Coordinates of C-alpha atoms and ligand atoms in Angstrom, one line a residue:
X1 CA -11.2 -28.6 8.7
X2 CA -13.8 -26.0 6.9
X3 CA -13.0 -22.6 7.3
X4 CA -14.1 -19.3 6.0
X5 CA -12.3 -17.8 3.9
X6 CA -11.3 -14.1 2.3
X7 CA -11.2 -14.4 -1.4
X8 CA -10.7 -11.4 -4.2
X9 CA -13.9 -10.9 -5.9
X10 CA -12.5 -8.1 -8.0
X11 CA -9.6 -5.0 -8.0
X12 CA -9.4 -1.6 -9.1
X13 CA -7.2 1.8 -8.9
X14 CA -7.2 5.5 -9.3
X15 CA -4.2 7.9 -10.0
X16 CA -4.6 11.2 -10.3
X17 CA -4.6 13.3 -13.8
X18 CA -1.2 15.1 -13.0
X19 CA 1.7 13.4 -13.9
X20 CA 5.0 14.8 -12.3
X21 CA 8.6 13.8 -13.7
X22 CA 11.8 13.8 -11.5
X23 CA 13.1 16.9 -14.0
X24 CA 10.1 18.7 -12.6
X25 CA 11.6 18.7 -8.6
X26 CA 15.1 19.8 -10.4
X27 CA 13.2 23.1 -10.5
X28 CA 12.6 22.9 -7.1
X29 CA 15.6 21.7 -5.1
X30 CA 19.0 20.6 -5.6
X31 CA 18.4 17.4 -7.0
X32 CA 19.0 15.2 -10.4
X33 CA 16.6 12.9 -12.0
X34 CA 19.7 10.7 -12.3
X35 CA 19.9 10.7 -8.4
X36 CA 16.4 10.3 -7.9
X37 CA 15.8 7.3 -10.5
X38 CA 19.5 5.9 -9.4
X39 CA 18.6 6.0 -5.3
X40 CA 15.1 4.8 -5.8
X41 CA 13.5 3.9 -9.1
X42 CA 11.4 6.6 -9.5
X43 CA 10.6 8.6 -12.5
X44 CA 7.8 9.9 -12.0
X45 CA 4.2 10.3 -9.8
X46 CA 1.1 11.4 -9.8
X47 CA -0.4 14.3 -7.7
X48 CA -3.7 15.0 -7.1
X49 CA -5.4 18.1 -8.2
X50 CA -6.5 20.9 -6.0
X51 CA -9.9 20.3 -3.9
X52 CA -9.1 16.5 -4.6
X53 CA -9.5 14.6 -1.9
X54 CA -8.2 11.0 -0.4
X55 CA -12.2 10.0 -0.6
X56 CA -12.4 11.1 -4.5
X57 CA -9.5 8.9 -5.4
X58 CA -10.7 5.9 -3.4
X59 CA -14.2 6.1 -4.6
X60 CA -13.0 5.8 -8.1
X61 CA -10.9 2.8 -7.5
X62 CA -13.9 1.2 -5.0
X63 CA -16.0 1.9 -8.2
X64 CA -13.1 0.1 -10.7
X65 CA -13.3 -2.4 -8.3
X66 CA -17.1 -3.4 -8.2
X67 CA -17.1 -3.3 -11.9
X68 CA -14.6 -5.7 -12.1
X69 CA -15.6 -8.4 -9.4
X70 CA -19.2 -7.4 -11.2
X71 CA -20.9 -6.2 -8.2
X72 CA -22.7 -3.1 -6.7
X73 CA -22.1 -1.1 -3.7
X74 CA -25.3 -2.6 -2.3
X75 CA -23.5 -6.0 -2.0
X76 CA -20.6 -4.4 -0.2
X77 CA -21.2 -5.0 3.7
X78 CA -18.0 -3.3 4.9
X79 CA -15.8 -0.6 4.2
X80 CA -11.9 -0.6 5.2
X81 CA -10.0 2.1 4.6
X82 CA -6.1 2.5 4.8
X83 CA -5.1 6.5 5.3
X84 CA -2.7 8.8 6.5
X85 CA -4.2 11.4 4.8
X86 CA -7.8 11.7 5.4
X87 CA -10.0 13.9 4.1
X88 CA -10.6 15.1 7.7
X89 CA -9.6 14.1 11.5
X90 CA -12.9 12.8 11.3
X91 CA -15.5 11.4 10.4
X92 CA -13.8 8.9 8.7
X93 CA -12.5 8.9 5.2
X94 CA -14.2 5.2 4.9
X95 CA -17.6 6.1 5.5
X96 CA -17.5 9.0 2.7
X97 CA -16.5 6.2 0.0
X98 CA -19.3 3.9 1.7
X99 CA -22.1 6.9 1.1
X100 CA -20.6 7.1 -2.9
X101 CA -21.1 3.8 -3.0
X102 CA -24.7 3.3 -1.6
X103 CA -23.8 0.2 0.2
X104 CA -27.2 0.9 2.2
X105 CA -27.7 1.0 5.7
X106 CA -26.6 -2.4 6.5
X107 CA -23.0 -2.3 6.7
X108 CA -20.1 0.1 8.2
X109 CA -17.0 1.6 7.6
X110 CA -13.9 3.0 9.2
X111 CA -10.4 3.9 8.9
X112 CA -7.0 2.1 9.8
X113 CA -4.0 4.7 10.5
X114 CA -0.4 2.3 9.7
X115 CA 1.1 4.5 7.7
X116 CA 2.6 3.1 4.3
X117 CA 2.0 -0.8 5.7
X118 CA -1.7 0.6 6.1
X119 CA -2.8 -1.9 3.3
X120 CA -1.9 -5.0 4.8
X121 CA -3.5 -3.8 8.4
X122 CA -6.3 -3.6 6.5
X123 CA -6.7 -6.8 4.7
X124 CA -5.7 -8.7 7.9
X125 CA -8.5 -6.5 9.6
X126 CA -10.9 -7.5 6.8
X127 CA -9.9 -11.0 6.6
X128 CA -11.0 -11.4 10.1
X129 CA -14.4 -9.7 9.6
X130 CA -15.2 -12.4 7.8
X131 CA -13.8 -15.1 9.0
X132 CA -15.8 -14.0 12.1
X133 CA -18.9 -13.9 10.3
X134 CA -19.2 -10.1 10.9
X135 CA -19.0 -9.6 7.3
X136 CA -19.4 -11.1 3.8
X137 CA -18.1 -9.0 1.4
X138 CA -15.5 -6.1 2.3
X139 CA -14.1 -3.2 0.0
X140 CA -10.5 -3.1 1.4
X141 CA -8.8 0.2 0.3
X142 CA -5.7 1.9 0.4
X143 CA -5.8 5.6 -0.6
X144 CA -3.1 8.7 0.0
X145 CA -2.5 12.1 -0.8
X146 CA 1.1 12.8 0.4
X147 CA 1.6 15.3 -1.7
X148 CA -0.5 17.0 0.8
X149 CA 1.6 16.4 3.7
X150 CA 5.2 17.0 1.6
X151 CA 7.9 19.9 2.5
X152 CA 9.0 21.1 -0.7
X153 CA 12.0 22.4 0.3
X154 CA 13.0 18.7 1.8
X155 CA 14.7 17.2 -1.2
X156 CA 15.2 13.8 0.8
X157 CA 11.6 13.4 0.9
X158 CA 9.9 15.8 -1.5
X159 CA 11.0 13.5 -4.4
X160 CA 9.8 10.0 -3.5
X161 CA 5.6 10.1 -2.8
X162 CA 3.1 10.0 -4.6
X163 CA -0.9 10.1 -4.7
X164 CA -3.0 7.3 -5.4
X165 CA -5.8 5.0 -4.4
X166 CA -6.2 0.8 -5.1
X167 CA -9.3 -1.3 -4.1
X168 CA -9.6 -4.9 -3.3
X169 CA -13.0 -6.4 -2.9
X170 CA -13.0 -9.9 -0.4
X171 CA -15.5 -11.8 -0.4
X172 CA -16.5 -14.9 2.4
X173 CA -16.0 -18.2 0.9
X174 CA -15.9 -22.1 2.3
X175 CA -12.7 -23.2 2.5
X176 CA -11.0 -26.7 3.7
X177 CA -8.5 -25.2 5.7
X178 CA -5.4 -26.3 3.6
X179 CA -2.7 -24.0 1.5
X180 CA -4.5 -25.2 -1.6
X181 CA -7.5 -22.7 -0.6
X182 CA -8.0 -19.6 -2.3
X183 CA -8.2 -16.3 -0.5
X184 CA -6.2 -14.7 2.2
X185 CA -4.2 -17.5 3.8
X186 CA -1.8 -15.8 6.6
X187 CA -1.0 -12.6 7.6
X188 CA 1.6 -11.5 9.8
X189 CA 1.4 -7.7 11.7
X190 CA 4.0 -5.9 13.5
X191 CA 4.7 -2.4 15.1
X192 CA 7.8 -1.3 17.0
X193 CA 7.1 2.6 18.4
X194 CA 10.2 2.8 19.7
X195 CA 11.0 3.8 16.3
X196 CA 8.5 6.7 15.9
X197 CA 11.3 9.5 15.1
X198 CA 12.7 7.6 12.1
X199 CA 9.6 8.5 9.8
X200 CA 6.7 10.7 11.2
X201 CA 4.7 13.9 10.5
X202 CA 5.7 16.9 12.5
X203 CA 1.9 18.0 13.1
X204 CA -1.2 16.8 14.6
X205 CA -4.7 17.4 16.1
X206 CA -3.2 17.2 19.8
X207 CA -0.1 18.9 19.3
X208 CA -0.1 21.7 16.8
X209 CA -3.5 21.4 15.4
X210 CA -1.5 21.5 12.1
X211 CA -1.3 18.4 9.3
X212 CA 2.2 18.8 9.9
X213 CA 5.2 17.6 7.2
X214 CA 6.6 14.5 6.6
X215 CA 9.8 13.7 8.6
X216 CA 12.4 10.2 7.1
X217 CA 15.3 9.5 8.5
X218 CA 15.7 7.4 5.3
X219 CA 18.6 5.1 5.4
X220 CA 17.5 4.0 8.8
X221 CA 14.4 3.2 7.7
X222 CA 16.1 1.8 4.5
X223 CA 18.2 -0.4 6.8
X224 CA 14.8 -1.7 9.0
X225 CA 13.0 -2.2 5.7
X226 CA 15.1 -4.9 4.2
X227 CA 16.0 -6.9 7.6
X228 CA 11.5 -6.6 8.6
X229 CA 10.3 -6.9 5.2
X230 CA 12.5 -10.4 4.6
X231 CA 11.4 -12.3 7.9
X232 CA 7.4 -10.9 7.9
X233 CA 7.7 -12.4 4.0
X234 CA 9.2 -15.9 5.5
X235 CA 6.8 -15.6 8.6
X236 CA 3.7 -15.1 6.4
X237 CA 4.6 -18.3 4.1
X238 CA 5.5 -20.5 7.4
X239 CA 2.2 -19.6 8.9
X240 CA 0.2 -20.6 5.8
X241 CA 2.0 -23.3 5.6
X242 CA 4.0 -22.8 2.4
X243 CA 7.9 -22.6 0.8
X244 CA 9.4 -19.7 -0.8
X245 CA 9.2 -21.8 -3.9
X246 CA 5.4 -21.8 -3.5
X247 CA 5.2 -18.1 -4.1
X248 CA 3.9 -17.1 -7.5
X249 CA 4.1 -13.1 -7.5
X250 CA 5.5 -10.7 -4.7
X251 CA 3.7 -7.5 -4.6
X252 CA 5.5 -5.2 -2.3
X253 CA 5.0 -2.2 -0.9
X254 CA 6.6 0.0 -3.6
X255 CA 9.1 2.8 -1.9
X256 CA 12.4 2.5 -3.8
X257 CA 13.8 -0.3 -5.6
X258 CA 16.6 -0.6 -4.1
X259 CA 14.3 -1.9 -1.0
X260 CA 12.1 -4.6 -3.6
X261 CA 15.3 -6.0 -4.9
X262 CA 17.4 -6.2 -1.7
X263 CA 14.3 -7.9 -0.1
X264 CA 13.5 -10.6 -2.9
X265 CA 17.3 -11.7 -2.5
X266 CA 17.2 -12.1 1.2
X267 CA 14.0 -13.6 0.4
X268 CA 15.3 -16.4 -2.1
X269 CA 12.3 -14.9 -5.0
X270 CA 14.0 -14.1 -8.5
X271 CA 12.7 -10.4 -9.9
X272 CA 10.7 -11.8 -12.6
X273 CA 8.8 -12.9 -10.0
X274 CA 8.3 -9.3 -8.3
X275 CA 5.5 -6.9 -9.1
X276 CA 7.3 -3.7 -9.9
X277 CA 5.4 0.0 -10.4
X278 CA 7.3 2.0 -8.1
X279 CA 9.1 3.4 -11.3
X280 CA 5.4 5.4 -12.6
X281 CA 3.8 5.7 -9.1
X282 CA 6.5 6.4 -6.2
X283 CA 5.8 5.9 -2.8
X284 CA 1.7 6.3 -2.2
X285 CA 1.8 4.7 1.6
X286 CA -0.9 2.7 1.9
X287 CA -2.1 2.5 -2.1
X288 CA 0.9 1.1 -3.4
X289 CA 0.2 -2.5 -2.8
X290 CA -3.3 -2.4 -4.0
X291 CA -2.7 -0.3 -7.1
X292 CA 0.6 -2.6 -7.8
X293 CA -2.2 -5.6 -7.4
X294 CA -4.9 -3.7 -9.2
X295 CA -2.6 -2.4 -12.6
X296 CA -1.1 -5.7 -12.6
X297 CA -4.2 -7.9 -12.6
X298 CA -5.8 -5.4 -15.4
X299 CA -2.2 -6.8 -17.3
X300 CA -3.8 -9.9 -16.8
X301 CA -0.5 -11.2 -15.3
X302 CA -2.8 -13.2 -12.2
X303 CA -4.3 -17.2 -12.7
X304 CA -6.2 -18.5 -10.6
X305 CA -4.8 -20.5 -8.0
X306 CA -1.4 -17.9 -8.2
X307 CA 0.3 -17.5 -4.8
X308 CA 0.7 -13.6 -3.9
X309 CA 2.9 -12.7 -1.4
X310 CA 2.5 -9.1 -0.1
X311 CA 4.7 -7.4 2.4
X312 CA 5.0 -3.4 3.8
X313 CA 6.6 -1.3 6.0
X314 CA 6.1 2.3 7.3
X315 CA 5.8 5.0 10.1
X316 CA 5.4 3.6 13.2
X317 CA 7.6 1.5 12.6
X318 CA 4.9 -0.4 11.3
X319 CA 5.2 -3.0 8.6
X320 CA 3.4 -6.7 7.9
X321 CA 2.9 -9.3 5.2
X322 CA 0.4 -11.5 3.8
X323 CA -0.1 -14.4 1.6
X324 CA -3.2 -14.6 -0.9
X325 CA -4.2 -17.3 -3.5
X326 CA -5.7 -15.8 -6.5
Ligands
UT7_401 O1 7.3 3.9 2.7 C1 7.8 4.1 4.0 C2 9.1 3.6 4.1 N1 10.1 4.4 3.5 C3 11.1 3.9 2.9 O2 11.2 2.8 2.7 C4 12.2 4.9 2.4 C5 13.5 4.3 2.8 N2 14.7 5.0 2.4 C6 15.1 5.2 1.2 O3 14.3 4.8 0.2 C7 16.4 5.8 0.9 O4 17.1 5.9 2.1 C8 16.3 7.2 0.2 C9 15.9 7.1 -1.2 C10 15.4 8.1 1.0 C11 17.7 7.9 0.2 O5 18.7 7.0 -0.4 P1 20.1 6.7 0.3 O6 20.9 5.9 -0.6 O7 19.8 6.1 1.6 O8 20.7 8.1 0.4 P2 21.2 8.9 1.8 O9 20.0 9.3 2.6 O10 22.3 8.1 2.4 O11 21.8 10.2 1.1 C12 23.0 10.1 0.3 C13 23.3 11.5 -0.2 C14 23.3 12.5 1.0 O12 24.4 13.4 0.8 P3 25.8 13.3 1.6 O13 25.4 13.4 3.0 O14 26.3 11.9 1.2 O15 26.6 14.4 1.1 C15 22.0 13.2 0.8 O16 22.1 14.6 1.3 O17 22.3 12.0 -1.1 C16 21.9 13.3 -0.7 N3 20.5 13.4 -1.1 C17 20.1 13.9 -2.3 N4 20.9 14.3 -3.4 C18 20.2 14.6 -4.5 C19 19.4 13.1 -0.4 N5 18.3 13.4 -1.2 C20 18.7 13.9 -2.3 C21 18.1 14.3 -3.5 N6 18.9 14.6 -4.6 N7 16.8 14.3 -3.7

C-alpha cells in the first residue's frame, strides 16, 4: 500500500570552538583521565563559549544541513527542536533557528523536552507531520548546552557532557509501504516517570525559578540503559518489519561506551557495525545522535539503501528507537 514517507534530504552539525580534555577536570575534582576514558570512553568535549547559546549552535548545523541536502530555509516547512537547554523557558528555542533560517511565514516551529532521547521524540514527531500531510519538509534538530546546567564540584557528572548541535532535514516522499522503502520506517517511544529521581535537574520555572544542576544516579541509569536500549532496538526492527541482520549501522545515543557495547551484544550487532563518537563529543543529550549521524555521513560511511538503527535513553526515564533507510 502507498504511503508517505520521511526521507533524509541532507545532515549537518555544530560543536563548539572549545575543546576540553579529561586532564582538564583533574584540575577541578578528584578525578583521572584514566578513570574517566576507562568508565566511559570519553576523552574529551566541547563547551560552548560564553553568550553562546543552544539556538547559535543549532542554527549552524540547520545551516550545514541545508547546504548539504542543497536546499534553503524557504523550503523548510517545519522546525523540530530537541532541548533541555533552551535558550529561554520560552519562546521556544525552535522558532529562533526558524527566524535564522527565513523559512517564511508559512511554516512553524517548536520544542520537544525528552531529555538525552530528545532526538528520536523528535524524528518520530516529524515523521508523523508528514506522514499526516501537515508537513513536507522538516529540519529535525537536536541541540544542548549542558555545560550550562553542570555542577563542577560533582565529579560523577561534571566529567561526561558535552555541548553540541546535529540537524537532519526529512523530506515527504511516496513510498510502497514495504521495509525496502527509504526514509523513517518505525519508531518506537517510551517514558516511565516513576523513574524521575534517577537523572533530573534540581531547578525549574515552578519550583525554584532557578536552571537548577544536573542530578545521575548513574549506575542505575547505567543498569535501565542496557536492559531499554536492547528491546526498543528489537521493537523498532519488528515493527518495520526487519531482522537484526537487516541492520546496516547503529547510531546510538552516545553516553559512555560501556552502554553502546553492552547494548550491541544484547542486541546480536558486531561493533564494526556501531557508530562510535562518544570518545571526541561526550554525552550532548539530545545532539548526540544527530551529530554521530551528521560526522559520520560527512565520512561518507552511509549508501543509499543502508539500514540505520538509532536508539536513546534519558531523564524521564525517557528513551526510544528508530529505524531509517538511507
Ligand atoms: O544520557 C543520559 C543517560 N545517562 C547515562 O547513560 C549515564 C549512565 N551511567 C554511566 O555512564 C556510568 O554509571 C558512570 C560513567 C556515570 C559511572 O560509571 P560506573 O562504572 O557506574 O561507576 P560508579 O558510579 O559505580 O562509581 C564507581 C566509583 C565510585 O567510588 P566508590 O563508591 O566505588 O568508592 C565513585 O565515587 O567511581 C567513583 N567515581 C569517580 N572516580 C573518579 C565517580 N565518578 C568519578 C570520577 N573520577 N569522575
Amino acid at each position: 500500500m502507498a504511503v508517505t514517507r520521511a526521507v533524509a534530504l541532507g545532515c549537518g552539525h555544530y560543536l563548539p570552538e572549545r575543546v576540553v580534555e579529561n586532564a582538564e577536570f583533574e584540575k577541578l575534582v578528584d578525578t583521572t583521565d584514566e578513570w574517566i576514558r576507562a568508565r566511559s570512553g570519553i576523552e574529551r568535549r566541547h563547551f560552548a563559549a560564553e553568550g553562546q547559546k543552544t539556538s547559535d549552535l543549532a542554527i549552524e548545523a540547520a545551516k550545514m544541513a541545508l547546504e548539504n541536502a542543497g536546499l534553503t530555509g524557504a523550503d523548510i516547512d517545519a522546525v523540530v527542536l530537541a532541548t533541555a537547554t533552551p535558550d529561554q523557558t520560552f519562546p521556544s528555542t525552535a522558532t529562533r533557528v526558524q527566524a535564522a533560517l527565513g523559512t517564511g511565514e508559512h511554516g512553524f516551529a517548536f520544542d520537544i523536552q525528552a531529555v538525552c532521547a530528545g532526538f528520536v521524540f523528535a524524528l518520530a514527531n516529524a515523521t508523523a507531520l508528514i506522514a499526516s500531510g501537515q508537513a513536507r519538509r522538516v529540519m529535525v534538530i537536536g541541540a544542548e548546552t549542558f555545560s550550562r546546567i553542570m555542577d563542577w564540584n560533582d565529579r560523577t557528572t561534571s566529567v561526561l557532557f558535552g555541548d553540541g548541535a546535529g540537524a537532519i532535514i526529512l523530506g515527504a516522499e511516496e513510498g510502497s509501504g514495504e521495509a525496502t522503502d527509504r526514509g523513517v520506517l518505525s519508531t518506537i517511544l517510551r517514558s516511565d516517570g516513576r523513574f524521575n529521581d534517577l537523572l533530573y535537574v534540581d531547578g525549574g520555572v515552578s519550583t525554584t525559578q532557578t536552571a537548577g544542576v544536573l542530578k545521575m544516579q548513574g549506575r542505575e541509569v547505567f543498569k535501565h540503559a542496557v536492559q531499554k536500549l536492547a528491546v526498543a532496538g528489537e521493537e523498532a526492527l519488528e515493527r518495520a518489519h526487519l531482522d537484526v541482520s537487516d541492520v546496516t549501522w547503529v547510531v546510538p545515543h552516545q553516553a559512555n561506551m560501556r552502554i553502546i557495547k553492552a547494548t550491541a551484544a544484547k542486541i546480536g550487532i558486531p561493533m564494526e557495525k556501531i557508530i562510535v563518537t562518544v570518545q571526541d563529543h561526550g554525552n550532548t543529550s539530545a545532539a548526540s545522535i544527530p551529530l554521530a549521524l551528521s560526522v559520520a555521513n560527512q565520512e561518507g560511511r552511509f549508501k543509499p539503501g543502508d539500514l540505520l538503527l538509532m536508539e536513546a535513553i534519558g531523564g524521564g526515564l525517557t528513551w526510544g528507537a528508530a529505524t531509517l533507510r538511507w
